[in-house]
CSV table of C-alpha atoms in Angstrom, one decimal:
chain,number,residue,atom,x,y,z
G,30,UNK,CA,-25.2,-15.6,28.5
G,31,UNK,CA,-26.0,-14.7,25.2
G,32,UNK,CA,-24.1,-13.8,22.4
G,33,UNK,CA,-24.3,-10.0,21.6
G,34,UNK,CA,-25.7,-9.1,18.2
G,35,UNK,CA,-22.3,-7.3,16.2
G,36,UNK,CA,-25.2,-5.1,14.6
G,37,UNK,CA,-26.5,-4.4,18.2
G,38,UNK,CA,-23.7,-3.2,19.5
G,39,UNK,CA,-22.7,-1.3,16.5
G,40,UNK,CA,-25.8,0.7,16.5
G,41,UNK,CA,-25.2,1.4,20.4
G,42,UNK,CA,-22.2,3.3,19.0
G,43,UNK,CA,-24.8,5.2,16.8
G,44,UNK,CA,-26.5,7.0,19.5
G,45,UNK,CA,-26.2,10.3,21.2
G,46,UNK,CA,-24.4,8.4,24.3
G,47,UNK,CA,-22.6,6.3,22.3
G,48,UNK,CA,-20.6,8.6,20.7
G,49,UNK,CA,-21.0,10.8,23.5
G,50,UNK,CA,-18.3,7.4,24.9
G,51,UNK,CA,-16.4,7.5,21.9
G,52,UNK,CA,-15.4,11.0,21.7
G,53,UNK,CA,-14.3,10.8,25.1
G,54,UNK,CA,-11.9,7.7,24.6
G,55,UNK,CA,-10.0,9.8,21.4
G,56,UNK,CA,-7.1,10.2,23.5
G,57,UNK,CA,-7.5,7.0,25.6
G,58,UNK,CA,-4.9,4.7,26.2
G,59,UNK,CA,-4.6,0.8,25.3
G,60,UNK,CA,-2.4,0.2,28.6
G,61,UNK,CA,-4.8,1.5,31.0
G,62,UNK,CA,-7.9,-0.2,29.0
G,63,UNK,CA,-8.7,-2.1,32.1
G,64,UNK,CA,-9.1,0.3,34.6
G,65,UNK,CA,-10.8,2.9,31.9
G,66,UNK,CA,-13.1,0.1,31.1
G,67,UNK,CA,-13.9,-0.1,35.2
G,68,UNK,CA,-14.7,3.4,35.5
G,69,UNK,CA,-16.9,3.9,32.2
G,70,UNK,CA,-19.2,0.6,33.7
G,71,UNK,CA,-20.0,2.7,36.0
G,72,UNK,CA,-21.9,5.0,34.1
G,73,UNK,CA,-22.8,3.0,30.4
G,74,UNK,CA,-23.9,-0.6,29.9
G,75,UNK,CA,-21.0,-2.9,29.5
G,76,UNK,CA,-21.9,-3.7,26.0
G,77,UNK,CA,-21.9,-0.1,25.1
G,78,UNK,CA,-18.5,0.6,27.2
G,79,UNK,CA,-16.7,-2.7,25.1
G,80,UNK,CA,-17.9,-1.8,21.9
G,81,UNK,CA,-16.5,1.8,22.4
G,82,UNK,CA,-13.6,0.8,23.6
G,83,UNK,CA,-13.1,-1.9,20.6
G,84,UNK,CA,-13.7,0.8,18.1
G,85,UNK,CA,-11.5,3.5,19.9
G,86,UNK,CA,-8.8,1.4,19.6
G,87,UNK,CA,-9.7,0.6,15.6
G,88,UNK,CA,-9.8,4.2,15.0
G,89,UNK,CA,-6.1,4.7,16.6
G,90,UNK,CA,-5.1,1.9,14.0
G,91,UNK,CA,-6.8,3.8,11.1
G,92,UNK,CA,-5.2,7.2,11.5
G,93,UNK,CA,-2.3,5.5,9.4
G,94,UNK,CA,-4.4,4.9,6.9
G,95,UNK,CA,-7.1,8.0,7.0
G,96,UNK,CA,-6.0,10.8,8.4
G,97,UNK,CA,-6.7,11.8,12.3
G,98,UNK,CA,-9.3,14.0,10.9
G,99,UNK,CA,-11.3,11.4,9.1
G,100,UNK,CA,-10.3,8.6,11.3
G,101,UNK,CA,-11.9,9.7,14.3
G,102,UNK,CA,-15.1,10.5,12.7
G,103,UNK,CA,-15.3,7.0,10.8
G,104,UNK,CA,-15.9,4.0,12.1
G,105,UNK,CA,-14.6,0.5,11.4
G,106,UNK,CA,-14.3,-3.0,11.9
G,107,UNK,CA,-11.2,-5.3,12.5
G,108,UNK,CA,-10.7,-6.4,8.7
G,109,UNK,CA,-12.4,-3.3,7.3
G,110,UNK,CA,-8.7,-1.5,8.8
G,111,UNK,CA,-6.4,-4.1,7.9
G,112,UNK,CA,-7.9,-4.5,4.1
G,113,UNK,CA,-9.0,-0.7,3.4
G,114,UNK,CA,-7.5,1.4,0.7
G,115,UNK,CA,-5.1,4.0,1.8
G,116,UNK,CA,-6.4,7.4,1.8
G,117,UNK,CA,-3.6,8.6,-0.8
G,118,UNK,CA,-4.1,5.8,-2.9
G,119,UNK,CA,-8.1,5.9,-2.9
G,120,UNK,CA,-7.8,9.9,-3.6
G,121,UNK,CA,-5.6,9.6,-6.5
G,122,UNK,CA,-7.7,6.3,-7.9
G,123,UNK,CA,-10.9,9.3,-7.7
G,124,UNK,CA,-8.8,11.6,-9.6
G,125,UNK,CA,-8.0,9.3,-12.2
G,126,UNK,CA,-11.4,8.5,-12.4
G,127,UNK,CA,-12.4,11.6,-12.9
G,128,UNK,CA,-9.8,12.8,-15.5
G,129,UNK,CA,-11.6,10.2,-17.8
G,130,UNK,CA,-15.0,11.7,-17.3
G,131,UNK,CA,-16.9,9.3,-14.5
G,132,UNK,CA,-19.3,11.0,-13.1
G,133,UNK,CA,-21.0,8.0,-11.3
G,134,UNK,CA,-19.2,4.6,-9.7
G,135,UNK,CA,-20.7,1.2,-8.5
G,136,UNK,CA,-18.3,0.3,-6.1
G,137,UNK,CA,-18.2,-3.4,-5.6
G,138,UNK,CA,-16.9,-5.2,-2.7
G,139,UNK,CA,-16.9,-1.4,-0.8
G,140,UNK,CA,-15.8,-2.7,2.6
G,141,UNK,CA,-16.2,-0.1,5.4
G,142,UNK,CA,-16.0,2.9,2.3
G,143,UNK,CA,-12.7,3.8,2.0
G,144,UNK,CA,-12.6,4.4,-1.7
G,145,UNK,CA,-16.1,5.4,-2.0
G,146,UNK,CA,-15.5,8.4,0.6
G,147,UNK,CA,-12.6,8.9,-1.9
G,148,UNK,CA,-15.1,8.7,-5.3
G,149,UNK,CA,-17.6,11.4,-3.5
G,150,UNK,CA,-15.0,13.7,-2.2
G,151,UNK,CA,-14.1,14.1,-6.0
G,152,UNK,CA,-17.5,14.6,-7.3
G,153,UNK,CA,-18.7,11.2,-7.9
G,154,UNK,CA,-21.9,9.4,-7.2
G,155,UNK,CA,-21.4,6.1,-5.5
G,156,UNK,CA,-23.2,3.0,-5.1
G,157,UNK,CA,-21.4,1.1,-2.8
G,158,UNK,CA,-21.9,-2.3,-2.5
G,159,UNK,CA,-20.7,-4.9,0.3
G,160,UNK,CA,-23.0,-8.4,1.3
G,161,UNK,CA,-22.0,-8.1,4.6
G,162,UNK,CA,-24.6,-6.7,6.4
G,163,UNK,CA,-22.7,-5.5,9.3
G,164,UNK,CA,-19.6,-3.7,7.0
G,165,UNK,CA,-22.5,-2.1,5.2
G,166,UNK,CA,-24.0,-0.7,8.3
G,167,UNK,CA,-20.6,0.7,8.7
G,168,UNK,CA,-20.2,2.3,5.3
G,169,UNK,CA,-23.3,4.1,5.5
G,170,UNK,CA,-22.6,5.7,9.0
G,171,UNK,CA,-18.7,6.5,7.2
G,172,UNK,CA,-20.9,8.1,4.9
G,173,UNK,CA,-22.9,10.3,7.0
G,174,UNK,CA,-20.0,10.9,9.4
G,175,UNK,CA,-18.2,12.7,6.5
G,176,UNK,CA,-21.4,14.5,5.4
G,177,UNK,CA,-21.0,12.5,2.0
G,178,UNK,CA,-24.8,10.5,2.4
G,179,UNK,CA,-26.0,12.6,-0.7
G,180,UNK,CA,-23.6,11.2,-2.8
G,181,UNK,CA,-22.6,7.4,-1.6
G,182,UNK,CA,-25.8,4.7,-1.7
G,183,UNK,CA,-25.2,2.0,0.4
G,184,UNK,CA,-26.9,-1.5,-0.4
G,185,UNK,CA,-26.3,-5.3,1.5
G,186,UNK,CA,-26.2,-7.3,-1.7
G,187,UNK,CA,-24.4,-10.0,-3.3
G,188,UNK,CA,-22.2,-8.3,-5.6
G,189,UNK,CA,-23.0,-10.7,-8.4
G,190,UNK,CA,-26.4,-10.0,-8.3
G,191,UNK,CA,-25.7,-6.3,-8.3
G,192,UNK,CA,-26.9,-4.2,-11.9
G,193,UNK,CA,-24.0,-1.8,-13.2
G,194,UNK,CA,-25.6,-0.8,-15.8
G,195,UNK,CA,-26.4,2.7,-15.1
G,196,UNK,CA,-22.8,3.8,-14.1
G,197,UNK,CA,-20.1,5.1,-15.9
G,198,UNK,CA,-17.5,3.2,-14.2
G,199,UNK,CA,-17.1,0.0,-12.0
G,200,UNK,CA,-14.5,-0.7,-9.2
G,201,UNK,CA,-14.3,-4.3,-7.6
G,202,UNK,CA,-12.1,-4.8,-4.2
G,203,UNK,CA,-12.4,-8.4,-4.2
G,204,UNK,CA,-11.5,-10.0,-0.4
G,205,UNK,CA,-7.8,-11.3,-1.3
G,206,UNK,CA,-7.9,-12.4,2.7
G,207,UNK,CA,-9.4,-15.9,4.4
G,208,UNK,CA,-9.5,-17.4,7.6
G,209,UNK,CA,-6.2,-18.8,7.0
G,210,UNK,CA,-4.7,-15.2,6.2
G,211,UNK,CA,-3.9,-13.8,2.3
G,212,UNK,CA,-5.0,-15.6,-0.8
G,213,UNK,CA,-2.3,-15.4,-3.4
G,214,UNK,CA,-4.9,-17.2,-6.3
G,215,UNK,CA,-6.6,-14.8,-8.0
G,216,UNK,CA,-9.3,-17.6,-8.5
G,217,UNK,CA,-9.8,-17.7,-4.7
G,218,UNK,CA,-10.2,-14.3,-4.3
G,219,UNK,CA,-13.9,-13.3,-3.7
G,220,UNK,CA,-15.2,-12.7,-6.0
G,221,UNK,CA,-13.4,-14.7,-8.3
G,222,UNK,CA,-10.6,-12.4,-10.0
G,223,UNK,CA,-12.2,-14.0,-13.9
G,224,UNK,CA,-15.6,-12.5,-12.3
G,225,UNK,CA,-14.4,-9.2,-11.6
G,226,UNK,CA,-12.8,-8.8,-15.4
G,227,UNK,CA,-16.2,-10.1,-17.0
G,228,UNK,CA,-18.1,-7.5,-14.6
G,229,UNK,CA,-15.4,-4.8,-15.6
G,230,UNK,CA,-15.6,-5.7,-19.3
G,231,UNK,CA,-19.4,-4.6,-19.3
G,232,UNK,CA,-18.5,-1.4,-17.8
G,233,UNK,CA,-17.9,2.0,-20.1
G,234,UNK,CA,-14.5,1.7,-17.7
G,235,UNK,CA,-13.4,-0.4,-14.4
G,236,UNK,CA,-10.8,-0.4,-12.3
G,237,UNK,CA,-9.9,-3.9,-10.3
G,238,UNK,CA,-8.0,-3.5,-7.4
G,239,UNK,CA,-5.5,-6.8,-7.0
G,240,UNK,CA,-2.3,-7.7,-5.1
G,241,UNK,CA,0.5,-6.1,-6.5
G,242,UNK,CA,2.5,-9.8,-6.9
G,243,UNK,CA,0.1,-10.9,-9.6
G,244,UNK,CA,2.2,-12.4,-12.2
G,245,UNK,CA,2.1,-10.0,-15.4
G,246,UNK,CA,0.5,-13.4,-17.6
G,247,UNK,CA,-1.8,-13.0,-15.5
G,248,UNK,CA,-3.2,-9.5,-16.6
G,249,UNK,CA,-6.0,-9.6,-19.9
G,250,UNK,CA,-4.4,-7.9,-22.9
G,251,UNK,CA,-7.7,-5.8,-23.1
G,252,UNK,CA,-6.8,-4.2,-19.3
G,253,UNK,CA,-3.7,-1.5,-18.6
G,254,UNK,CA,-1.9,-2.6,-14.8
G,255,UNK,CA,-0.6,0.6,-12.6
G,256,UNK,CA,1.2,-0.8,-9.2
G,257,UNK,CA,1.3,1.8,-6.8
G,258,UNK,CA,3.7,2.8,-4.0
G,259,UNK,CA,3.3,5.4,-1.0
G,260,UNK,CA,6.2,6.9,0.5
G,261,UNK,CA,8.6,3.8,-1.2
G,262,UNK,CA,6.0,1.0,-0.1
G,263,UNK,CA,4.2,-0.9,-3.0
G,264,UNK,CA,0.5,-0.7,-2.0
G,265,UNK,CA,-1.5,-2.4,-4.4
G,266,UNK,CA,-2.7,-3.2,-8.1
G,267,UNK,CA,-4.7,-1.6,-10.4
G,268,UNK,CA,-6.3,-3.1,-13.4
G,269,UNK,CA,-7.6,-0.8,-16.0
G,270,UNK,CA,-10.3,-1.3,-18.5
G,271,UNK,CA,-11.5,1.2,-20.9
G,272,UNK,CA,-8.3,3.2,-20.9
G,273,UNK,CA,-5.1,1.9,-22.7
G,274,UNK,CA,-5.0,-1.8,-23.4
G,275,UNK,CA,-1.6,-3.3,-22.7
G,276,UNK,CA,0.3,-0.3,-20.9
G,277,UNK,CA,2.2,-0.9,-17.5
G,278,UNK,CA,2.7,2.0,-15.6
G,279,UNK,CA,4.4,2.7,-12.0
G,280,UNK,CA,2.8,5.4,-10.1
G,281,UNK,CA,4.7,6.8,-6.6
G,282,UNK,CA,2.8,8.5,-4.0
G,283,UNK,CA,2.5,11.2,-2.3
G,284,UNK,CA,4.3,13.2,-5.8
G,285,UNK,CA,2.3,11.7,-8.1
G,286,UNK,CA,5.4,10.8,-10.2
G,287,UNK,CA,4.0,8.1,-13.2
G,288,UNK,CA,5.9,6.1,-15.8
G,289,UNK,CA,4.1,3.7,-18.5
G,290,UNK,CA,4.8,2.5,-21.6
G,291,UNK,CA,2.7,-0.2,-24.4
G,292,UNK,CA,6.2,-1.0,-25.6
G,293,UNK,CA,8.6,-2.4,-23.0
G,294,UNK,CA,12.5,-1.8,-23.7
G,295,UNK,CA,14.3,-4.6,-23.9
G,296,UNK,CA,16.5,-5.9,-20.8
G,297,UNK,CA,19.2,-3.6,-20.1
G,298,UNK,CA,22.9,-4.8,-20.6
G,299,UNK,CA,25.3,-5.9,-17.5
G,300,UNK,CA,27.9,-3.3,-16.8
G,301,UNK,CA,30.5,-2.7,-14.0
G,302,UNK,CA,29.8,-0.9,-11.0
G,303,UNK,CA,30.3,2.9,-12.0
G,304,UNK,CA,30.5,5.6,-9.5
G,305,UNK,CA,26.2,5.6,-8.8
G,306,UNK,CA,24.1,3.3,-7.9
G,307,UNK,CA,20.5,3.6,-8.2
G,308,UNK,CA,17.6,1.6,-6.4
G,309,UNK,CA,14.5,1.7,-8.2
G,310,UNK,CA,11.1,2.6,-6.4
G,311,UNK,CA,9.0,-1.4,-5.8
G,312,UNK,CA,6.7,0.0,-7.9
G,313,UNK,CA,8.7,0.6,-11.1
G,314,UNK,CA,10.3,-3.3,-10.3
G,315,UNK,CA,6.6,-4.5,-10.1
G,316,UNK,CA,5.7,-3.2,-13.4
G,317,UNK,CA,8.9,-4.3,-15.2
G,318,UNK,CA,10.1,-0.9,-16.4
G,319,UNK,CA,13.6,-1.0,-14.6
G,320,UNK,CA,14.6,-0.8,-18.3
G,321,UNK,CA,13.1,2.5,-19.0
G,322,UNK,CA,14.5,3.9,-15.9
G,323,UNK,CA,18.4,2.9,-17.2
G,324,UNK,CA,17.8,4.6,-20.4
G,325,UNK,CA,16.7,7.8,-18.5
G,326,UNK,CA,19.7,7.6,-16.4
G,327,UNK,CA,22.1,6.5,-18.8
G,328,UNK,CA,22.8,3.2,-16.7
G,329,UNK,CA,23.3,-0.6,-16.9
G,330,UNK,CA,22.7,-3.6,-14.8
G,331,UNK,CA,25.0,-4.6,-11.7
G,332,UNK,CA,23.6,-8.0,-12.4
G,333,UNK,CA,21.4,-9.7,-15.1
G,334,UNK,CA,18.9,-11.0,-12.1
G,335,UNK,CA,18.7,-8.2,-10.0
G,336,UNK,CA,17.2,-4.7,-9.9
G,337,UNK,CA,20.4,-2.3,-9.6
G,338,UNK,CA,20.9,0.1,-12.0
G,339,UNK,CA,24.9,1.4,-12.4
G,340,UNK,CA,25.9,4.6,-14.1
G,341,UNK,CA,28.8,7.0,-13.8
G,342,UNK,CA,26.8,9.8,-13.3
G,343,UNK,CA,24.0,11.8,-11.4
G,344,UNK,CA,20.9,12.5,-12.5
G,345,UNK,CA,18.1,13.4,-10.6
G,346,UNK,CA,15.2,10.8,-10.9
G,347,UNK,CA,11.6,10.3,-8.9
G,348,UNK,CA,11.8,6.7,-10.2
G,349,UNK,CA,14.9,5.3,-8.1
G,350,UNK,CA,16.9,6.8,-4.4
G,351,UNK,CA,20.7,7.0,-5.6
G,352,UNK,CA,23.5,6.2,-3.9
G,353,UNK,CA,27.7,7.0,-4.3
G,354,UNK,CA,29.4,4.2,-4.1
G,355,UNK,CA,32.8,4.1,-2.4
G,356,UNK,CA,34.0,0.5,-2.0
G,357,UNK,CA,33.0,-2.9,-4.1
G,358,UNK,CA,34.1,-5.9,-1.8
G,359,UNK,CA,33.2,-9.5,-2.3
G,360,UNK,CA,31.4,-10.6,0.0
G,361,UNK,CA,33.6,-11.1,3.7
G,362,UNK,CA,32.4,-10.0,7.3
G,363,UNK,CA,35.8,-9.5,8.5
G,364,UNK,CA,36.6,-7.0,5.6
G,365,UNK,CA,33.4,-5.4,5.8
G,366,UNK,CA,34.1,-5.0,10.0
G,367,UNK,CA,38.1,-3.7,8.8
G,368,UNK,CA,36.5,-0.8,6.6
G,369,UNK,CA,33.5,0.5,8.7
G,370,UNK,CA,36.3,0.4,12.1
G,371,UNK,CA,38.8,2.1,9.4
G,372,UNK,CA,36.3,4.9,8.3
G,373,UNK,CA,34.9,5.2,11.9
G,374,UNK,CA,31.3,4.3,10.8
G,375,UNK,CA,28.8,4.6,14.0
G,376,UNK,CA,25.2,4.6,11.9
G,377,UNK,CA,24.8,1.9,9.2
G,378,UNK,CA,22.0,1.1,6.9
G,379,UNK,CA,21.6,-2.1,5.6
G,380,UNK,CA,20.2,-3.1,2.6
G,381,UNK,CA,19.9,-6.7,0.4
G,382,UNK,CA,18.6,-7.6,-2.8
G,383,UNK,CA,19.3,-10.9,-4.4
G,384,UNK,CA,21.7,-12.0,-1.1
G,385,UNK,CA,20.3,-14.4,1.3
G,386,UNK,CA,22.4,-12.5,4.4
G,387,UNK,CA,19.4,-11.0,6.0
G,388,UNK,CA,20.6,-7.4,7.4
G,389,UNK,CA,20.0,-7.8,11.0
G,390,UNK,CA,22.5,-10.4,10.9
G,391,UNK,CA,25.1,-8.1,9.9
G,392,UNK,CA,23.9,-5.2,12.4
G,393,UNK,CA,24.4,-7.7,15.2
G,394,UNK,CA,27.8,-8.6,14.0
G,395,UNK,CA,29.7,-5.8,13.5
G,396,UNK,CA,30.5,-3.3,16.2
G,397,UNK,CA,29.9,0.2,15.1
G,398,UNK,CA,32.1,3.2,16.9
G,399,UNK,CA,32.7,6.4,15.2
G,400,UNK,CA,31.0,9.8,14.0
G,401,UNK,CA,30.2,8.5,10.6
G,402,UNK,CA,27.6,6.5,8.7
G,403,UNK,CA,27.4,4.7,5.6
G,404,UNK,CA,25.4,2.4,3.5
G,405,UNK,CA,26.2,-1.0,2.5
G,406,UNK,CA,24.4,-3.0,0.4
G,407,UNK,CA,24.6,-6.7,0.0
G,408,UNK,CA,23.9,-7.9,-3.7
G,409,UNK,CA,24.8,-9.6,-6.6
G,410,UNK,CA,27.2,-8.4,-9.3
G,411,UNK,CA,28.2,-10.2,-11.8
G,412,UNK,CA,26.8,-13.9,-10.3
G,413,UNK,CA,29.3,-12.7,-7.3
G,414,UNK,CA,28.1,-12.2,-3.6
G,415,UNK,CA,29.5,-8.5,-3.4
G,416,UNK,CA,29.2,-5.9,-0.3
G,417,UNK,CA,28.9,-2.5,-2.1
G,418,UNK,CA,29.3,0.3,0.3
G,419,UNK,CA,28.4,4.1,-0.2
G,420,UNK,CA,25.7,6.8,1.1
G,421,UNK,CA,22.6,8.2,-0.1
G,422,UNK,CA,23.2,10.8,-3.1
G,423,UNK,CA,22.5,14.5,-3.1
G,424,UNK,CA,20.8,15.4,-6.1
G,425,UNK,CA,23.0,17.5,-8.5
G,426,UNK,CA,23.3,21.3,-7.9
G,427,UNK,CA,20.7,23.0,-9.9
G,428,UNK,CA,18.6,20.6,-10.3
């Protein structure tokens, strides 16, 4: 037999019975894949019916990341879901885009469209840009799907051969995957991260989207870094070019809370365990403003290694969940099993950061009974393994 053509089959899914097919499997359902599969031979080629059913089954994937509404009008392919931006985080990349003035984008490394669908949406003209030929294919239909072919151009090009001259703005999504699973080397991205900052340095401004562990000696003095988080999840990085050299901001999604700064305070000090404890959002962690966020609150360090701000009192903050802390125990299961039996805890969240006890562990092991919950947080304070135990904190009254 042989081998069917991926741009074959994905123009099957183009015509009117094709997604005539899909729109019937919106609703289908994995488990029964077989015997749906059997019935639709009946009626479609087999080619057509497996390629429906391969993208009906991407587009169920992608409603995390797009929307029901967009995702079952798009289309995809395996990696194009796994390494596409986030809706909220492409639409408020576009907006920032936009606040500076672009008007028109060449999208580099554009993948099945996300962000370009993003860029149009807020008024910009796109060129998108992707070598593969069958994830272009796939761009251009996301484009037509959303009625947004007027604005995004779609070429199959090596992105190093492409000419940005003409746009106000770049944006480079370099592949940060391989066959053996994530790169962690900027070098080994592809492009090459040093390519993507020379083509972003010949840009009016650029935007380079990276991993968000990229070590901070890493970043060019001429580019500004924003890590982003969506609902307490650190999504990606952002290198900026043509905006403000040097600043590291923390921006958290879906509020649009922000905090930057060109001139980082200075570590804060250790302190004792006061009555609060807040955890900071990954985002303000990943751009090394823990700092600022203790002089907002008025707090210290539980430890010089770990990021736990302490104060003695409440403040409401977007930048960090706060908990009241009741108990400050060194670290000992059989205490920790004595307390939650004392205060009849029956729900218990978990949560580490600088202990090597992994949570589940301690879930397993103690037995919960009771109409209570709590928090308990395993940690460092001081250099000492300590169990700090307390519940989330309701923001002040009037506030």
């Amino acid at each position: 037999m042989g081998r069917v053509n991926p741009l074959d089959s994905f123009s099957a899914l183009l015509t009117d019975e094709g997604r005539a097919l899909l729109a019937g499997l919106r609703d289908h359902d994995p488990a029964q894949e077989l015997a749906t599969a059997t019935r639709l031979r009946r009626e479609h080629p087999a080619e057509l019916v497996s390629a429906a059913l391969g993208q009906a089954r991407l587009r169920q994937r992608a409603v995390a990341k797009f929307g029901a509404e967009d995702a079952y009008r798009m289309f995809f392919t395996p990696n194009g879901v796994e390494q596409s931006t986030r809706r909220t985080v492409a639409v408020h990349r576009a907006a920032r885009l936009a606040e500076l003035g672009v008007r028109s984008v060449a999208d580099l490394c554009c993948g099945i469209g996300g962000d370009a669908i993003a860029y149009a949406r807020a008024g910009i003209r796109v060129l998108a840009v992707d070598r593969d030929p069958l994830t272009a294919e796939v761009a251009r239909a996301n484009a037509e799907a959303l009625g947004l072919a007027d604005l995004i151009e779609v070429r199959c090009e090596d992105v190093t051969e492409t000419d940005t001259a003409a746009y106000d703005a770049v944006f480079v999504d370099p592949a940060r995957r391989g066959g053996r699973g994530r790169i962690f080397d900027p070098e080994a991205y592809s492009p090459p991260l040093s390519w993507a900052v020379e083509a972003a340095r010949k840009a009016p401004r650029a935007a380079l989207k990276i991993a968000p562990g990229i070590p901070h000696e890493a970043i060019p003095e001429d580019a500004a870094a924003e890590w982003i988080s969506d609902g307490g999840d650190v999504k990606e990085a952002v290198l900026w070019f043509g905006t403000e050299p040097g600043a590291m901001r923390a921006t958290l999604l879906p509020s649009g809370a922000s905090l930057s700064t060109t001139a980082p305070l200075p570590d804060p000090s250790v302190r004792p365990v006061g009555r609060y404890l807040y955890e900071p959002d990954g985002a303000v962690i990943r751009a090394h403003l823990v700092a600022e966020v203790a002089a907002e609150l008025g707090g210290g360090l539980i430890d010089e290694t770990i990021a736990y701000i302490t104060a003695d009192e409440l403040r409401p903050t977007p930048y960090a969940a706060a908990y009241e802390i009741t108990d400050e125990l060194p670290f000992n299961l059989k205490k920790l099993k004595a307390l939650l039996r004392e205060r009849e805890i029956g729900v218990l969240t978990v949560k580490k950061r600088g202990s090597a006890v992994e949570p589940e562990e301690i879930r397993r092991k103690v037995k919960l009974r009771g109409p209570n919950s709590a928090t308990v947080l395993l940690t460092r304070v001081a250099g000492a393994p300590t169990m700090l135990v307390g519940a989330p904190a309701s923001p002040p009254v009037g506030d």
